[in-house]
CSV table of C-alpha atoms (C1' of nucleotides) in Angstrom, one decimal:
chain,number,residue,atom,x,y,z
A,1,MET,CA,6.6,-51.3,8.6
A,2,ALA,CA,7.9,-54.8,9.2
A,3,GLU,CA,11.0,-53.7,11.0
A,4,PRO,CA,10.7,-50.3,12.6
A,5,ARG,CA,13.4,-48.2,14.2
A,6,TRP,CA,13.2,-49.3,17.8
A,7,LEU,CA,14.0,-46.9,20.6
A,8,ASP,CA,17.6,-46.7,21.7
A,9,GLU,CA,18.7,-46.5,25.3
A,10,ARG,CA,18.3,-42.7,25.5
A,11,GLU,CA,15.0,-42.6,23.7
A,12,MET,CA,13.6,-45.3,25.9
A,13,ARG,CA,14.6,-43.6,29.1
A,14,ALA,CA,13.0,-40.4,27.9
A,15,TRP,CA,9.8,-42.1,26.9
A,16,ASN,CA,9.5,-44.2,30.0
A,17,GLY,CA,10.2,-41.1,32.1
A,18,PHE,CA,7.6,-39.1,30.4
A,19,LEU,CA,5.0,-41.8,30.7
A,20,ALA,CA,5.7,-42.5,34.4
A,21,ALA,CA,5.9,-38.8,35.3
A,22,SER,CA,2.7,-38.1,33.4
A,23,ALA,CA,0.7,-40.7,35.2
A,24,LEU,CA,2.2,-40.0,38.7
A,25,VAL,CA,2.0,-36.2,38.5
A,26,ASN,CA,-1.5,-36.3,37.3
A,27,ARG,CA,-2.6,-38.7,40.0
A,28,ARG,CA,-0.8,-36.7,42.7
A,29,LEU,CA,-2.3,-33.4,41.7
A,30,ASP,CA,-5.8,-34.9,41.4
A,31,GLN,CA,-5.5,-36.1,44.9
A,32,GLN,CA,-4.1,-32.9,46.3
A,33,LEU,CA,-6.8,-30.8,44.8
A,34,LYS,CA,-9.5,-33.2,45.9
A,35,ASP,CA,-8.2,-33.3,49.5
A,36,GLU,CA,-7.6,-29.6,49.9
A,37,ALA,CA,-10.3,-28.0,47.8
A,38,GLY,CA,-12.8,-30.7,46.9
A,39,LEU,CA,-12.1,-30.1,43.2
A,40,SER,CA,-11.1,-32.6,40.5
A,41,HIS,CA,-8.2,-31.6,38.2
A,42,PRO,CA,-10.5,-31.1,35.2
A,43,GLN,CA,-12.7,-28.8,37.3
A,44,TYR,CA,-9.7,-26.8,38.5
A,45,GLU,CA,-8.6,-26.4,34.9
A,46,ILE,CA,-12.1,-25.1,34.0
A,47,LEU,CA,-11.9,-22.5,36.7
A,48,VAL,CA,-8.5,-21.3,35.6
A,49,ARG,CA,-9.5,-20.9,32.0
A,50,LEU,CA,-12.7,-19.1,32.9
A,51,ALA,CA,-10.9,-16.8,35.3
A,52,ALA,CA,-8.4,-15.9,32.5
A,53,ALA,CA,-11.1,-15.3,29.9
A,54,PRO,CA,-12.5,-11.8,29.1
A,55,GLY,CA,-15.7,-11.4,31.0
A,56,ARG,CA,-14.9,-14.6,32.9
A,57,GLU,CA,-16.9,-16.6,30.4
A,58,LEU,CA,-16.3,-18.8,27.5
A,59,ARG,CA,-18.3,-20.8,25.0
A,60,MET,CA,-18.5,-24.5,25.7
A,61,THR,CA,-16.7,-25.4,22.6
A,62,GLU,CA,-13.8,-23.0,23.2
A,63,LEU,CA,-13.5,-24.4,26.7
A,64,ALA,CA,-13.5,-28.0,25.4
A,65,ASN,CA,-10.9,-27.3,22.7
A,66,GLY,CA,-8.6,-25.5,25.2
A,67,LEU,CA,-7.5,-28.8,26.7
A,68,LEU,CA,-9.8,-31.2,28.3
A,69,ASN,CA,-11.8,-34.1,27.3
A,70,SER,CA,-14.5,-34.5,24.8
A,71,LYS,CA,-17.4,-32.2,24.4
A,72,SER,CA,-19.6,-34.5,26.3
A,73,GLY,CA,-17.1,-34.7,29.1
A,74,LEU,CA,-17.3,-30.9,29.4
A,75,THR,CA,-21.0,-30.9,29.5
A,76,TYR,CA,-20.9,-33.3,32.4
A,77,GLN,CA,-18.3,-31.4,34.4
A,78,VAL,CA,-20.0,-28.0,33.9
A,79,THR,CA,-23.3,-29.6,35.1
A,80,GLN,CA,-21.5,-30.8,38.2
A,81,MET,CA,-19.9,-27.4,38.8
A,82,GLU,CA,-23.2,-25.6,38.2
A,83,LYS,CA,-24.8,-27.7,40.9
A,84,ALA,CA,-21.9,-26.7,43.2
A,85,GLY,CA,-22.5,-23.0,42.3
A,86,LEU,CA,-19.0,-22.5,40.8
A,87,VAL,CA,-20.2,-21.7,37.3
A,88,ARG,CA,-23.4,-20.6,35.6
A,89,ARG,CA,-24.7,-21.2,32.1
A,90,ARG,CA,-25.8,-18.3,30.0
A,91,SER,CA,-27.2,-18.7,26.5
A,92,CYS,CA,-25.6,-16.7,23.8
A,93,PRO,CA,-27.7,-13.8,22.5
A,94,SER,CA,-26.5,-14.0,18.9
A,95,ASP,CA,-26.7,-17.8,18.5
A,96,VAL,CA,-29.5,-19.7,20.2
A,97,ARG,CA,-27.5,-22.9,20.2
A,98,GLY,CA,-24.5,-21.3,21.9
A,99,VAL,CA,-23.9,-21.5,25.6
A,100,PHE,CA,-21.5,-19.6,27.7
A,101,ALA,CA,-20.0,-21.0,30.9
A,102,VAL,CA,-19.7,-18.1,33.3
A,103,LEU,CA,-17.5,-18.1,36.4
A,104,THR,CA,-19.5,-17.1,39.5
A,105,ASP,CA,-18.2,-15.2,42.5
A,106,ALA,CA,-18.2,-18.5,44.4
A,107,GLY,CA,-16.2,-20.1,41.6
A,108,SER,CA,-13.7,-17.3,41.7
A,109,ALA,CA,-13.4,-17.5,45.4
A,110,LYS,CA,-13.0,-21.3,45.2
A,111,LEU,CA,-10.2,-20.8,42.7
A,112,GLU,CA,-8.4,-18.3,44.9
A,113,GLU,CA,-8.7,-20.7,47.8
A,114,ALA,CA,-7.4,-23.6,45.9
A,115,ALA,CA,-4.6,-22.0,43.8
A,116,PRO,CA,-1.9,-21.5,46.5
A,117,GLY,CA,-1.9,-25.2,47.5
A,118,HIS,CA,-2.1,-26.3,43.9
A,119,VAL,CA,0.9,-24.2,42.9
A,120,ALA,CA,2.9,-25.4,45.9
A,121,ALA,CA,2.1,-29.0,44.8
A,122,VAL,CA,3.2,-28.3,41.2
A,123,ARG,CA,6.4,-26.9,42.5
A,124,GLU,CA,7.0,-29.8,44.8
A,125,VAL,CA,6.4,-32.6,42.3
A,126,LEU,CA,7.7,-31.0,39.2
A,127,VAL,CA,9.0,-27.4,38.9
A,128,ASP,CA,11.3,-27.3,41.8
A,129,VAL,CA,12.7,-30.8,41.0
A,130,LEU,CA,14.0,-29.6,37.6
A,131,THR,CA,17.0,-27.5,36.8
A,132,PRO,CA,16.4,-24.3,34.8
A,133,GLU,CA,17.9,-26.0,31.7
A,134,GLN,CA,15.5,-28.8,32.1
A,135,LEU,CA,12.6,-26.4,32.5
A,136,ASP,CA,13.5,-24.8,29.2
A,137,ALA,CA,13.9,-28.1,27.5
A,138,LEU,CA,10.5,-29.1,28.7
A,139,ALA,CA,8.9,-25.9,27.7
A,140,GLU,CA,10.4,-25.9,24.2
A,141,GLY,CA,10.3,-29.6,23.5
A,142,LEU,CA,6.9,-30.4,24.9
A,143,GLY,CA,5.5,-27.2,23.6
A,144,GLU,CA,6.3,-28.3,20.1
A,145,VAL,CA,4.8,-31.7,20.8
A,146,GLY,CA,1.6,-30.1,21.9
A,147,ARG,CA,1.5,-27.8,19.0
A,148,ARG,CA,1.9,-30.6,16.5
A,149,LEU,CA,-0.8,-32.7,18.1
A,150,ARG,CA,-3.2,-29.8,18.2
A,151,GLY,CA,-2.5,-29.1,14.6
A,152,GLN,CA,-3.0,-32.7,13.4
A,153,GLY,CA,-6.0,-33.4,15.6
A,154,ALA,CA,-7.9,-30.3,14.3
B,1,MET,CA,0.8,-20.2,52.7
B,2,ALA,CA,-1.0,-17.0,52.2
B,3,GLU,CA,1.3,-15.7,49.5
B,4,PRO,CA,3.1,-18.5,47.7
B,5,ARG,CA,5.8,-18.3,45.1
B,6,TRP,CA,3.8,-18.2,41.9
B,7,LEU,CA,5.3,-19.6,38.7
B,8,ASP,CA,7.3,-17.3,36.6
B,9,GLU,CA,7.1,-17.2,32.8
B,10,ARG,CA,9.6,-20.0,32.2
B,11,GLU,CA,8.1,-22.2,34.8
B,12,MET,CA,4.6,-21.6,33.6
B,13,ARG,CA,5.5,-22.5,30.0
B,14,ALA,CA,7.2,-25.7,31.2
B,15,TRP,CA,4.2,-26.7,33.4
B,16,ASN,CA,1.6,-25.9,30.7
B,17,GLY,CA,3.6,-27.7,28.1
B,18,PHE,CA,3.9,-30.8,30.3
B,19,LEU,CA,0.3,-30.8,31.1
B,20,ALA,CA,-0.9,-30.4,27.5
B,21,ALA,CA,1.6,-32.8,26.1
B,22,SER,CA,0.7,-35.3,28.8
B,23,ALA,CA,-3.0,-35.2,27.9
B,24,LEU,CA,-2.6,-35.1,24.2
B,25,VAL,CA,0.1,-37.8,23.9
B,26,ASN,CA,-1.9,-40.2,26.1
B,27,ARG,CA,-5.0,-39.6,24.1
B,28,ARG,CA,-3.3,-40.0,20.8
B,29,LEU,CA,-1.6,-43.3,21.7
B,30,ASP,CA,-4.7,-44.7,23.3
B,31,GLN,CA,-6.5,-44.1,20.0
B,32,GLN,CA,-3.7,-45.4,17.9
B,33,LEU,CA,-3.5,-48.6,19.9
B,34,LYS,CA,-7.3,-49.1,19.8
B,35,ASP,CA,-7.5,-48.5,16.1
B,36,GLU,CA,-4.6,-50.7,15.1
B,37,ALA,CA,-4.6,-53.5,17.6
B,38,GLY,CA,-7.8,-53.3,19.6
B,39,LEU,CA,-5.8,-52.7,22.8
B,40,SER,CA,-6.2,-49.9,25.4
B,41,HIS,CA,-3.0,-48.2,26.5
B,42,PRO,CA,-3.2,-49.9,30.0
B,43,GLN,CA,-3.6,-53.3,28.3
B,44,TYR,CA,-0.6,-52.7,26.2
B,45,GLU,CA,1.5,-51.7,29.2
B,46,ILE,CA,0.5,-54.9,30.9
B,47,LEU,CA,1.6,-56.9,27.9
B,48,VAL,CA,4.9,-55.1,27.8
B,49,ARG,CA,5.7,-55.7,31.4
B,50,LEU,CA,4.7,-59.3,31.3
B,51,ALA,CA,6.8,-59.9,28.2
B,52,ALA,CA,9.8,-58.4,30.0
B,53,ALA,CA,9.3,-60.4,33.2
B,54,PRO,CA,11.1,-63.7,33.9
B,55,GLY,CA,8.9,-66.5,32.9
B,56,ARG,CA,6.6,-64.0,31.3
B,57,GLU,CA,4.6,-63.8,34.5
B,58,LEU,CA,4.2,-61.4,37.4
B,59,ARG,CA,2.3,-61.2,40.7
B,60,MET,CA,-0.8,-59.0,40.5
B,61,THR,CA,0.6,-56.6,43.1
B,62,GLU,CA,3.9,-56.2,41.3
B,63,LEU,CA,2.1,-55.5,38.1
B,64,ALA,CA,0.0,-52.9,39.8
B,65,ASN,CA,2.9,-51.2,41.5
B,66,GLY,CA,4.8,-51.1,38.2
B,67,LEU,CA,2.8,-48.2,37.0
B,68,LEU,CA,-0.8,-48.3,36.4
B,69,ASN,CA,-3.9,-47.7,38.3
B,70,SER,CA,-5.2,-49.1,41.5
B,71,LYS,CA,-5.2,-52.7,42.4
B,72,SER,CA,-8.8,-53.0,41.6
B,73,GLY,CA,-8.2,-51.4,38.2
B,74,LEU,CA,-5.7,-54.1,37.4
B,75,THR,CA,-8.1,-56.9,38.4
B,76,TYR,CA,-10.5,-55.5,36.0
B,77,GLN,CA,-8.1,-55.2,33.1
B,78,VAL,CA,-6.6,-58.7,33.7
B,79,THR,CA,-10.1,-60.1,33.7
B,80,GLN,CA,-10.8,-58.4,30.3
B,81,MET,CA,-7.6,-59.6,28.9
B,82,GLU,CA,-8.2,-63.1,30.1
B,83,LYS,CA,-11.5,-63.2,28.3
B,84,ALA,CA,-9.6,-62.1,25.2
B,85,GLY,CA,-7.1,-64.9,25.7
B,86,LEU,CA,-4.1,-62.6,26.1
B,87,VAL,CA,-3.2,-63.5,29.6
B,88,ARG,CA,-3.9,-66.3,32.0
B,89,ARG,CA,-4.2,-66.5,35.8
B,90,ARG,CA,-2.1,-69.0,37.7
B,91,SER,CA,-2.3,-69.3,41.4
B,92,CYS,CA,0.9,-69.1,43.4
B,93,PRO,CA,2.0,-72.4,44.8
B,94,SER,CA,3.7,-71.0,47.9
B,95,ASP,CA,0.9,-68.6,48.8
B,96,VAL,CA,-2.7,-69.5,48.1
B,97,ARG,CA,-3.7,-65.8,48.1
B,98,GLY,CA,-1.2,-64.9,45.4
B,99,VAL,CA,-2.1,-64.8,41.7
B,100,PHE,CA,0.3,-64.7,38.8
B,101,ALA,CA,-0.7,-63.0,35.6
B,102,VAL,CA,0.9,-65.1,32.8
B,103,LEU,CA,1.4,-63.9,29.2
B,104,THR,CA,-0.1,-66.4,26.8
B,105,ASP,CA,1.2,-67.2,23.3
B,106,ALA,CA,-1.7,-65.2,21.9
B,107,GLY,CA,-0.8,-62.3,24.2
B,108,SER,CA,2.8,-62.5,23.0
B,109,ALA,CA,1.7,-62.6,19.4
B,110,LYS,CA,-0.7,-59.6,20.0
B,111,LEU,CA,2.2,-57.6,21.5
B,112,GLU,CA,4.5,-58.3,18.5
B,113,GLU,CA,1.7,-57.3,16.2
B,114,ALA,CA,1.0,-54.1,18.0
B,115,ALA,CA,4.5,-53.0,18.9
B,116,PRO,CA,5.8,-51.7,15.6
B,117,GLY,CA,2.8,-49.4,15.1
B,118,HIS,CA,3.0,-48.2,18.6
B,119,VAL,CA,6.7,-47.4,18.5
B,120,ALA,CA,6.2,-45.6,15.3
B,121,ALA,CA,3.4,-43.5,16.9
B,122,VAL,CA,5.6,-42.8,19.9
B,123,ARG,CA,8.3,-41.5,17.6
B,124,GLU,CA,5.9,-39.4,15.6
B,125,VAL,CA,4.3,-37.7,18.5
B,126,LEU,CA,7.2,-37.4,20.9
B,127,VAL,CA,10.6,-38.9,20.3
B,128,ASP,CA,11.3,-37.7,16.8
B,129,VAL,CA,10.0,-34.2,17.7
B,130,LEU,CA,12.6,-33.6,20.4
B,131,THR,CA,16.3,-32.9,20.0
B,132,PRO,CA,18.8,-35.2,21.6
B,133,GLU,CA,19.5,-32.6,24.3
B,134,GLN,CA,15.8,-32.4,25.0
B,135,LEU,CA,15.6,-36.2,25.2
B,136,ASP,CA,18.3,-36.2,27.8
B,137,ALA,CA,16.7,-33.4,29.8
B,138,LEU,CA,13.4,-35.3,29.7
B,139,ALA,CA,15.0,-38.6,30.8
B,140,GLU,CA,16.9,-37.0,33.7
B,141,GLY,CA,14.4,-34.5,34.8
B,142,LEU,CA,11.3,-36.6,34.6
B,143,GLY,CA,13.2,-39.6,35.8
B,144,GLU,CA,13.9,-37.8,39.0
B,145,VAL,CA,10.3,-36.6,39.2
B,146,GLY,CA,9.1,-40.1,38.9
B,147,ARG,CA,11.6,-41.4,41.5
B,148,ARG,CA,10.5,-38.9,44.1
B,149,LEU,CA,6.8,-39.6,43.6
B,150,ARG,CA,7.3,-43.3,43.8
B,151,GLY,CA,9.4,-42.9,47.0
B,152,GLN,CA,6.9,-40.6,48.6
B,153,GLY,CA,3.8,-42.5,47.6
B,154,ALA,CA,5.1,-45.8,49.0
C,1,DA,C1',-2.5,-74.9,68.7
C,2,DA,C1',-5.1,-70.3,69.0
C,3,DC,C1',-4.4,-65.5,68.2
C,4,DC,C1',-3.4,-61.2,65.5
C,5,DG,C1',-1.6,-57.6,62.7
C,6,DG,C1',-0.6,-57.3,58.0
C,7,DT,C1',-0.9,-58.8,53.1
C,8,DG,C1',-3.1,-60.3,48.4
C,9,DA,C1',-6.7,-60.0,45.5
C,10,DT,C1',-11.5,-59.4,44.5
C,11,DT,C1',-16.1,-57.3,44.8
C,12,DC,C1',-19.1,-53.5,45.0
C,13,DA,C1',-21.1,-48.9,44.2
C,14,DA,C1',-20.3,-44.5,42.5
C,15,DA,C1',-18.1,-41.3,39.6
C,16,DT,C1',-16.1,-40.2,35.3
C,17,DT,C1',-15.0,-40.8,30.6
C,18,DC,C1',-15.7,-41.3,25.6
C,19,DG,C1',-18.0,-41.8,21.0
C,20,DA,C1',-22.0,-42.0,18.4
C,21,DA,C1',-26.5,-40.4,17.8
C,22,DC,C1',-29.5,-36.6,18.2
C,23,DA,C1',-32.0,-32.2,17.8
C,24,DA,C1',-31.8,-27.6,16.9
C,25,DC,C1',-29.8,-24.0,14.6
C,26,DC,C1',-26.5,-21.0,11.6
C,27,DC,C1',-25.5,-19.3,7.1
C,28,DG,C1',-24.4,-19.0,2.1
C,29,DT,C1',-26.6,-20.4,-2.2
C,30,DG,C1',-29.9,-20.9,-5.7
D,1,DC,C1',-37.7,-18.0,0.7
D,2,DA,C1',-36.5,-23.0,0.8
D,3,DC,C1',-32.3,-26.1,0.8
D,4,DG,C1',-28.2,-28.5,2.5
D,5,DG,C1',-23.9,-28.7,4.7
D,6,DG,C1',-21.7,-27.7,8.8
D,7,DT,C1',-22.0,-26.3,13.9
D,8,DT,C1',-23.4,-26.4,18.8
D,9,DG,C1',-24.5,-28.6,22.8
D,10,DT,C1',-26.8,-32.4,25.0
D,11,DT,C1',-28.2,-37.2,25.7
D,12,DC,C1',-27.5,-41.9,25.7
D,13,DG,C1',-25.2,-46.3,26.6
D,14,DA,C1',-21.0,-48.7,27.3
D,15,DA,C1',-16.5,-49.0,29.2
D,16,DT,C1',-13.3,-47.8,32.6
D,17,DT,C1',-11.5,-46.1,37.1
D,18,DT,C1',-11.3,-45.5,41.9
D,19,DG,C1',-11.5,-46.3,47.0
D,20,DA,C1',-13.7,-48.7,50.6
D,21,DA,C1',-15.2,-52.9,52.2
D,22,DT,C1',-14.5,-57.8,52.2
D,23,DC,C1',-12.6,-62.4,52.3
D,24,DA,C1',-9.1,-65.5,52.8
D,25,DC,C1',-4.7,-66.3,54.1
D,26,DC,C1',0.5,-65.7,55.8
D,27,DG,C1',3.7,-65.5,59.5
D,28,DG,C1',5.3,-64.7,64.0
D,29,DT,C1',3.9,-64.7,68.9
D,30,DT,C1',2.1,-66.5,73.1
DNA sequence: AACCGGTGATTCAAATTCGAACAACCCGTG
DNA sequence: CACGGGTTGTTCGAATTTGAATCACCGGTT
């Protein structure tokens, strides 16, 4: 542990690039969503996941595990979105503790309104900047990174 | 704008992978740094940049532009780190408004203490997970992504 | 020398985040 | 049926982030 393997030139460039791109892309998309649709990036993610879920509803824990923040963070965001009418809470019949977050029609409409601009922004800042080979490398490499972190963390 | 080019399978995988990895890696490293060295990730970044700067000092604005948060966010972090003795403020002789953030000996020592564990974590979650080809693709692809966002944003 | 647009850093309030603590509840076991 | 460990979602307080507003100042112009 006293003398670790430092990062060589190539590794350093990859790491710095990842770090910078991560911060810049996230900030840019946050801003784009807020300007065009009045949504934060976390909120947009919630809408996407609910829209893709069967019955357009998910348990709070599933939603939080998907990819977000902590459970308490989700509680906060869902409360905000409920005030805005984008989602609704429904208690689970088979488990009194359980709560479903349900996508409302307004939430669905908001998503359809926001999606085109968001996709265009994703293309502009990331997807259309990369070559097909780089896209594959990202998908495979970072896919594996994500899988490991999910596995360990759980 | 009505019907944009949606993401195809490959693009979607790359995008989702990037998004997930970005969130998971950042969270993991934040935690690792906090546990092992009592530093937040932004604070660690500040130490690194100051250590690499000539004279171990940088103007606040340069530091903020480097890659971080907003200027006000930097003011906050530098204040915290100053309380902890890791950095010191020095006013610029040629411009009364200007402020240098200077790395102290304690800050330098803290960085040397934290770096090995941090590098090991970076290897574990990202660098050692990727093949050399994937590392190159990351460096080139995301490097370009970062360059464009910096250029536009400025 | 007074003026003026622009710059550097801080302050402020508001929003968001997290982790720990909490209360209520599920279920398999004795 | 009562018990105890593990789950579920929320609440709470503390830390952090952001953008707008602010204050003080630089430098070139008149």
